[in-house]
Amino acid sequence: MVNVDKKSAISSIAYIFIIITALKFGSGIILPFLMAFFLFIIFLPLANRLNSFAIPNRVTTLIIFILIAVIVSSIAAFIISSSDDIIKNIPIYQDKFYKVTPKIIDFFEKFNISLEWKSIISLIEPAKVVNNITSFFKG
């Protein structure tokens, strides 16, 4: 009976591994479908409302597409303008970062968690992070 439990445990782990692998390799296909389904659910009430006014489906689709484009562009414009403002003030933020980081390291050392100053600085360099985010959204 112990032998059967080991086989079922191993097969369960194998099934989980196969599912995770399939999701990893299929993410390029699954993600667009999930995004389309999400947008469908969000804009379905608007589409039904427009159809109740006897607006054709093609026009309804065009209106919703334009609405999505306007929303995405306005969010991107807001993020770009905010990041440009942050880039102008990056020296101030870097000074604050350099002042706060030793306090954070001391806090973790109270719990016997050792952190290296240089590794934290190299991982979270404020100027690099903001520039990468800005270039991503501008692209």
mmCIF file with all atom_site columns, C-alpha atoms in Angstrom:
data_model
loop_
_atom_site.group_PDB
_atom_site.id
_atom_site.type_symbol
_atom_site.label_atom_id
_atom_site.label_alt_id
_atom_site.label_comp_id
_atom_site.label_asym_id
_atom_site.label_entity_id
_atom_site.label_seq_id
_atom_site.pdbx_PDB_ins_code
_atom_site.Cartn_x
_atom_site.Cartn_y
_atom_site.Cartn_z
_atom_site.occupancy
_atom_site.B_iso_or_equiv
_atom_site.pdbx_formal_charge
_atom_site.auth_seq_id
_atom_site.auth_comp_id
_atom_site.auth_asym_id
_atom_site.auth_atom_id
_atom_site.pdbx_PDB_model_num
ATOM 1   C CA . MET A 1 1   ? 0.000   0.000  0.000   1.00 0.00 ? 1   MET A CA 1
ATOM 2   C CA . VAL A 1 2   ? 2.948   2.328  0.655   1.00 0.00 ? 2   VAL A CA 1
ATOM 3   C CA . ASN A 1 3   ? 4.114   1.614  -2.865  1.00 0.00 ? 3   ASN A CA 1
ATOM 4   C CA . VAL A 1 4   ? 0.819   2.917  -4.326  1.00 0.00 ? 4   VAL A CA 1
ATOM 5   C CA . ASP A 1 5   ? 1.086   6.155  -2.341  1.00 0.00 ? 5   ASP A CA 1
ATOM 6   C CA . LYS A 1 6   ? 4.597   6.772  -3.664  1.00 0.00 ? 6   LYS A CA 1
ATOM 7   C CA . LYS A 1 7   ? 3.429   6.204  -7.226  1.00 0.00 ? 7   LYS A CA 1
ATOM 8   C CA . SER A 1 8   ? 0.491   8.573  -6.828  1.00 0.00 ? 8   SER A CA 1
ATOM 9   C CA . ALA A 1 9   ? 2.715   11.236 -5.259  1.00 0.00 ? 9   ALA A CA 1
ATOM 10  C CA . ILE A 1 10  ? 5.255   10.923 -8.063  1.00 0.00 ? 10  ILE A CA 1
ATOM 11  C CA . SER A 1 11  ? 2.540   11.004 -10.711 1.00 0.00 ? 11  SER A CA 1
ATOM 12  C CA . SER A 1 12  ? 0.968   14.068 -9.076  1.00 0.00 ? 12  SER A CA 1
ATOM 13  C CA . ILE A 1 13  ? 4.303   15.866 -9.130  1.00 0.00 ? 13  ILE A CA 1
ATOM 14  C CA . ALA A 1 14  ? 4.781   14.840 -12.753 1.00 0.00 ? 14  ALA A CA 1
ATOM 15  C CA . TYR A 1 15  ? 1.312   16.160 -13.673 1.00 0.00 ? 15  TYR A CA 1
ATOM 16  C CA . ILE A 1 16  ? 2.040   19.485 -11.965 1.00 0.00 ? 16  ILE A CA 1
ATOM 17  C CA . PHE A 1 17  ? 5.387   19.704 -13.764 1.00 0.00 ? 17  PHE A CA 1
ATOM 18  C CA . ILE A 1 18  ? 3.741   18.995 -17.126 1.00 0.00 ? 18  ILE A CA 1
ATOM 19  C CA . ILE A 1 19  ? 1.029   21.613 -16.512 1.00 0.00 ? 19  ILE A CA 1
ATOM 20  C CA . ILE A 1 20  ? 3.541   24.275 -15.465 1.00 0.00 ? 20  ILE A CA 1
ATOM 21  C CA . THR A 1 21  ? 5.730   23.514 -18.485 1.00 0.00 ? 21  THR A CA 1
ATOM 22  C CA . ALA A 1 22  ? 2.756   23.704 -20.835 1.00 0.00 ? 22  ALA A CA 1
ATOM 23  C CA . LEU A 1 23  ? 1.699   27.031 -19.341 1.00 0.00 ? 23  LEU A CA 1
ATOM 24  C CA . LYS A 1 24  ? 5.244   28.364 -19.683 1.00 0.00 ? 24  LYS A CA 1
ATOM 25  C CA . PHE A 1 25  ? 5.543   27.368 -23.325 1.00 0.00 ? 25  PHE A CA 1
ATOM 26  C CA . GLY A 1 26  ? 1.960   28.346 -24.133 1.00 0.00 ? 26  GLY A CA 1
ATOM 27  C CA . SER A 1 27  ? 2.087   31.750 -22.453 1.00 0.00 ? 27  SER A CA 1
ATOM 28  C CA . GLY A 1 28  ? 2.590   33.458 -25.817 1.00 0.00 ? 28  GLY A CA 1
ATOM 29  C CA . ILE A 1 29  ? -0.751  32.056 -26.924 1.00 0.00 ? 29  ILE A CA 1
ATOM 30  C CA . ILE A 1 30  ? -2.635  32.024 -23.627 1.00 0.00 ? 30  ILE A CA 1
ATOM 31  C CA . LEU A 1 31  ? -1.867  35.600 -22.578 1.00 0.00 ? 31  LEU A CA 1
ATOM 32  C CA . PRO A 1 32  ? -3.470  37.319 -25.613 1.00 0.00 ? 32  PRO A CA 1
ATOM 33  C CA . PHE A 1 33  ? -6.589  35.179 -25.198 1.00 0.00 ? 33  PHE A CA 1
ATOM 34  C CA . LEU A 1 34  ? -6.839  36.041 -21.510 1.00 0.00 ? 34  LEU A CA 1
ATOM 35  C CA . MET A 1 35  ? -6.375  39.735 -22.297 1.00 0.00 ? 35  MET A CA 1
ATOM 36  C CA . ALA A 1 36  ? -9.029  39.582 -25.013 1.00 0.00 ? 36  ALA A CA 1
ATOM 37  C CA . PHE A 1 37  ? -11.415 37.829 -22.635 1.00 0.00 ? 37  PHE A CA 1
ATOM 38  C CA . PHE A 1 38  ? -10.739 40.447 -19.953 1.00 0.00 ? 38  PHE A CA 1
ATOM 39  C CA . LEU A 1 39  ? -11.443 43.308 -22.381 1.00 0.00 ? 39  LEU A CA 1
ATOM 40  C CA . PHE A 1 40  ? -14.542 41.498 -23.624 1.00 0.00 ? 40  PHE A CA 1
ATOM 41  C CA . ILE A 1 41  ? -15.934 41.247 -20.091 1.00 0.00 ? 41  ILE A CA 1
ATOM 42  C CA . ILE A 1 42  ? -15.151 44.900 -19.347 1.00 0.00 ? 42  ILE A CA 1
ATOM 43  C CA . PHE A 1 43  ? -16.649 46.348 -22.523 1.00 0.00 ? 43  PHE A CA 1
ATOM 44  C CA . LEU A 1 44  ? -19.608 43.981 -22.915 1.00 0.00 ? 44  LEU A CA 1
ATOM 45  C CA . PRO A 1 45  ? -22.044 46.276 -21.049 1.00 0.00 ? 45  PRO A CA 1
ATOM 46  C CA . LEU A 1 46  ? -21.020 49.205 -23.266 1.00 0.00 ? 46  LEU A CA 1
ATOM 47  C CA . ALA A 1 47  ? -21.452 47.086 -26.396 1.00 0.00 ? 47  ALA A CA 1
ATOM 48  C CA . ASN A 1 48  ? -24.901 45.948 -25.249 1.00 0.00 ? 48  ASN A CA 1
ATOM 49  C CA . ARG A 1 49  ? -25.863 49.543 -24.486 1.00 0.00 ? 49  ARG A CA 1
ATOM 50  C CA . LEU A 1 50  ? -24.725 50.740 -27.923 1.00 0.00 ? 50  LEU A CA 1
ATOM 51  C CA . ASN A 1 51  ? -26.550 47.851 -29.599 1.00 0.00 ? 51  ASN A CA 1
ATOM 52  C CA . SER A 1 52  ? -29.729 48.801 -27.744 1.00 0.00 ? 52  SER A CA 1
ATOM 53  C CA . PHE A 1 53  ? -29.593 52.141 -29.623 1.00 0.00 ? 53  PHE A CA 1
ATOM 54  C CA . ALA A 1 54  ? -29.585 50.170 -32.912 1.00 0.00 ? 54  ALA A CA 1
ATOM 55  C CA . ILE A 1 55  ? -25.922 50.912 -33.636 1.00 0.00 ? 55  ILE A CA 1
ATOM 56  C CA . PRO A 1 56  ? -24.432 48.219 -35.921 1.00 0.00 ? 56  PRO A CA 1
ATOM 57  C CA . ASN A 1 57  ? -21.880 45.799 -34.500 1.00 0.00 ? 57  ASN A CA 1
ATOM 58  C CA . ARG A 1 58  ? -19.054 47.105 -36.693 1.00 0.00 ? 58  ARG A CA 1
ATOM 59  C CA . VAL A 1 59  ? -19.584 50.666 -35.489 1.00 0.00 ? 59  VAL A CA 1
ATOM 60  C CA . THR A 1 60  ? -19.816 49.451 -31.886 1.00 0.00 ? 60  THR A CA 1
ATOM 61  C CA . THR A 1 61  ? -16.530 47.589 -32.298 1.00 0.00 ? 61  THR A CA 1
ATOM 62  C CA . LEU A 1 62  ? -14.903 50.675 -33.809 1.00 0.00 ? 62  LEU A CA 1
ATOM 63  C CA . ILE A 1 63  ? -16.150 52.876 -30.954 1.00 0.00 ? 63  ILE A CA 1
ATOM 64  C CA . ILE A 1 64  ? -14.823 50.451 -28.336 1.00 0.00 ? 64  ILE A CA 1
ATOM 65  C CA . PHE A 1 65  ? -11.481 50.133 -30.147 1.00 0.00 ? 65  PHE A CA 1
ATOM 66  C CA . ILE A 1 66  ? -11.114 53.929 -30.270 1.00 0.00 ? 66  ILE A CA 1
ATOM 67  C CA . LEU A 1 67  ? -12.053 54.141 -26.588 1.00 0.00 ? 67  LEU A CA 1
ATOM 68  C CA . ILE A 1 68  ? -9.371  51.564 -25.674 1.00 0.00 ? 68  ILE A CA 1
ATOM 69  C CA . ALA A 1 69  ? -6.780  53.439 -27.775 1.00 0.00 ? 69  ALA A CA 1
ATOM 70  C CA . VAL A 1 70  ? -7.642  56.738 -26.064 1.00 0.00 ? 70  VAL A CA 1
ATOM 71  C CA . ILE A 1 71  ? -7.421  55.184 -22.600 1.00 0.00 ? 71  ILE A CA 1
ATOM 72  C CA . VAL A 1 72  ? -4.074  53.502 -23.298 1.00 0.00 ? 72  VAL A CA 1
ATOM 73  C CA . SER A 1 73  ? -2.582  56.639 -24.880 1.00 0.00 ? 73  SER A CA 1
ATOM 74  C CA . SER A 1 74  ? -3.722  58.880 -22.043 1.00 0.00 ? 74  SER A CA 1
ATOM 75  C CA . ILE A 1 75  ? -2.246  56.514 -19.440 1.00 0.00 ? 75  ILE A CA 1
ATOM 76  C CA . ALA A 1 76  ? 1.014   56.332 -21.408 1.00 0.00 ? 76  ALA A CA 1
ATOM 77  C CA . ALA A 1 77  ? 1.143   60.146 -21.733 1.00 0.00 ? 77  ALA A CA 1
ATOM 78  C CA . PHE A 1 78  ? 0.576   60.497 -17.998 1.00 0.00 ? 78  PHE A CA 1
ATOM 79  C CA . ILE A 1 79  ? 3.334   58.016 -17.187 1.00 0.00 ? 79  ILE A CA 1
ATOM 80  C CA . ILE A 1 80  ? 5.760   59.657 -19.620 1.00 0.00 ? 80  ILE A CA 1
ATOM 81  C CA . SER A 1 81  ? 5.108   63.142 -18.248 1.00 0.00 ? 81  SER A CA 1
ATOM 82  C CA . SER A 1 82  ? 5.449   61.871 -14.679 1.00 0.00 ? 82  SER A CA 1
ATOM 83  C CA . SER A 1 83  ? 8.674   60.056 -15.472 1.00 0.00 ? 83  SER A CA 1
ATOM 84  C CA . ASP A 1 84  ? 10.097  63.152 -17.183 1.00 0.00 ? 84  ASP A CA 1
ATOM 85  C CA . ASP A 1 85  ? 9.364   65.089 -14.005 1.00 0.00 ? 85  ASP A CA 1
ATOM 86  C CA . ILE A 1 86  ? 11.015  62.360 -11.945 1.00 0.00 ? 86  ILE A CA 1
ATOM 87  C CA . ILE A 1 87  ? 14.094  62.412 -14.196 1.00 0.00 ? 87  ILE A CA 1
ATOM 88  C CA . LYS A 1 88  ? 14.477  66.151 -13.593 1.00 0.00 ? 88  LYS A CA 1
ATOM 89  C CA . ASN A 1 89  ? 14.469  65.528 -9.828  1.00 0.00 ? 89  ASN A CA 1
ATOM 90  C CA . ILE A 1 90  ? 16.564  62.335 -9.862  1.00 0.00 ? 90  ILE A CA 1
ATOM 91  C CA . PRO A 1 91  ? 19.490  63.821 -7.853  1.00 0.00 ? 91  PRO A CA 1
ATOM 92  C CA . ILE A 1 92  ? 17.112  64.598 -4.993  1.00 0.00 ? 92  ILE A CA 1
ATOM 93  C CA . TYR A 1 93  ? 15.722  61.063 -5.070  1.00 0.00 ? 93  TYR A CA 1
ATOM 94  C CA . GLN A 1 94  ? 19.207  59.556 -5.203  1.00 0.00 ? 94  GLN A CA 1
ATOM 95  C CA . ASP A 1 95  ? 20.268  61.547 -2.143  1.00 0.00 ? 95  ASP A CA 1
ATOM 96  C CA . LYS A 1 96  ? 17.195  60.332 -0.270  1.00 0.00 ? 96  LYS A CA 1
ATOM 97  C CA . PHE A 1 97  ? 17.906  56.776 -1.408  1.00 0.00 ? 97  PHE A CA 1
ATOM 98  C CA . TYR A 1 98  ? 21.490  56.943 -0.158  1.00 0.00 ? 98  TYR A CA 1
ATOM 99  C CA . LYS A 1 99  ? 20.301  58.305 3.198   1.00 0.00 ? 99  LYS A CA 1
ATOM 100 C CA . VAL A 1 100 ? 17.566  55.693 3.700   1.00 0.00 ? 100 VAL A CA 1
ATOM 101 C CA . THR A 1 101 ? 19.500  52.620 2.560   1.00 0.00 ? 101 THR A CA 1
ATOM 102 C CA . PRO A 1 102 ? 21.792  52.401 5.637   1.00 0.00 ? 102 PRO A CA 1
ATOM 103 C CA . LYS A 1 103 ? 18.722  52.613 7.863   1.00 0.00 ? 103 LYS A CA 1
ATOM 104 C CA . ILE A 1 104 ? 17.137  49.743 5.971   1.00 0.00 ? 104 ILE A CA 1
ATOM 105 C CA . ILE A 1 105 ? 20.332  47.686 6.256   1.00 0.00 ? 105 ILE A CA 1
ATOM 106 C CA . ASP A 1 106 ? 20.465  48.359 10.015  1.00 0.00 ? 106 ASP A CA 1
ATOM 107 C CA . PHE A 1 107 ? 16.825  47.286 10.337  1.00 0.00 ? 107 PHE A CA 1
ATOM 108 C CA . PHE A 1 108 ? 17.514  43.954 8.639   1.00 0.00 ? 108 PHE A CA 1
ATOM 109 C CA . GLU A 1 109 ? 20.684  43.423 10.670  1.00 0.00 ? 109 GLU A CA 1
ATOM 110 C CA . LYS A 1 110 ? 18.581  43.578 13.842  1.00 0.00 ? 110 LYS A CA 1
ATOM 111 C CA . PHE A 1 111 ? 16.963  40.351 12.581  1.00 0.00 ? 111 PHE A CA 1
ATOM 112 C CA . ASN A 1 112 ? 20.351  38.805 11.674  1.00 0.00 ? 112 ASN A CA 1
ATOM 113 C CA . ILE A 1 113 ? 19.813  39.328 7.946   1.00 0.00 ? 113 ILE A CA 1
ATOM 114 C CA . SER A 1 114 ? 23.010  40.637 6.438   1.00 0.00 ? 114 SER A CA 1
ATOM 115 C CA . LEU A 1 115 ? 22.831  42.834 3.359   1.00 0.00 ? 115 LEU A CA 1
ATOM 116 C CA . GLU A 1 116 ? 25.691  44.312 1.404   1.00 0.00 ? 116 GLU A CA 1
ATOM 117 C CA . TRP A 1 117 ? 25.547  48.006 0.627   1.00 0.00 ? 117 TRP A CA 1
ATOM 118 C CA . LYS A 1 118 ? 27.134  47.659 -2.824  1.00 0.00 ? 118 LYS A CA 1
ATOM 119 C CA . SER A 1 119 ? 24.791  44.874 -3.908  1.00 0.00 ? 119 SER A CA 1
ATOM 120 C CA . ILE A 1 120 ? 21.718  46.896 -2.932  1.00 0.00 ? 120 ILE A CA 1
ATOM 121 C CA . ILE A 1 121 ? 23.020  49.975 -4.756  1.00 0.00 ? 121 ILE A CA 1
ATOM 122 C CA . SER A 1 122 ? 23.763  47.944 -7.889  1.00 0.00 ? 122 SER A CA 1
ATOM 123 C CA . LEU A 1 123 ? 20.333  46.301 -7.830  1.00 0.00 ? 123 LEU A CA 1
ATOM 124 C CA . ILE A 1 124 ? 18.300  49.421 -7.150  1.00 0.00 ? 124 ILE A CA 1
ATOM 125 C CA . GLU A 1 125 ? 20.039  52.343 -8.783  1.00 0.00 ? 125 GLU A CA 1
ATOM 126 C CA . PRO A 1 126 ? 17.281  55.001 -8.951  1.00 0.00 ? 126 PRO A CA 1
ATOM 127 C CA . ALA A 1 127 ? 18.576  56.678 -12.103 1.00 0.00 ? 127 ALA A CA 1
ATOM 128 C CA . LYS A 1 128 ? 18.818  53.396 -14.004 1.00 0.00 ? 128 LYS A CA 1
ATOM 129 C CA . VAL A 1 129 ? 15.381  52.230 -12.873 1.00 0.00 ? 129 VAL A CA 1
ATOM 130 C CA . VAL A 1 130 ? 13.651  55.467 -13.891 1.00 0.00 ? 130 VAL A CA 1
ATOM 131 C CA . ASN A 1 131 ? 15.498  55.651 -17.211 1.00 0.00 ? 131 ASN A CA 1
ATOM 132 C CA . ASN A 1 132 ? 14.569  52.042 -18.050 1.00 0.00 ? 132 ASN A CA 1
ATOM 133 C CA . ILE A 1 133 ? 10.914  52.624 -17.218 1.00 0.00 ? 133 ILE A CA 1
ATOM 134 C CA . THR A 1 134 ? 10.825  55.869 -19.204 1.00 0.00 ? 134 THR A CA 1
ATOM 135 C CA . SER A 1 135 ? 12.473  54.327 -22.255 1.00 0.00 ? 135 SER A CA 1
ATOM 136 C CA . PHE A 1 136 ? 10.049  51.391 -22.066 1.00 0.00 ? 136 PHE A CA 1
ATOM 137 C CA . PHE A 1 137 ? 6.983   53.628 -22.130 1.00 0.00 ? 137 PHE A CA 1
ATOM 138 C CA . LYS A 1 138 ? 8.384   56.009 -24.713 1.00 0.00 ? 138 LYS A CA 1
ATOM 139 C CA . GLY A 1 139 ? 9.064   53.033 -26.974 1.00 0.00 ? 139 GLY A CA 1
#
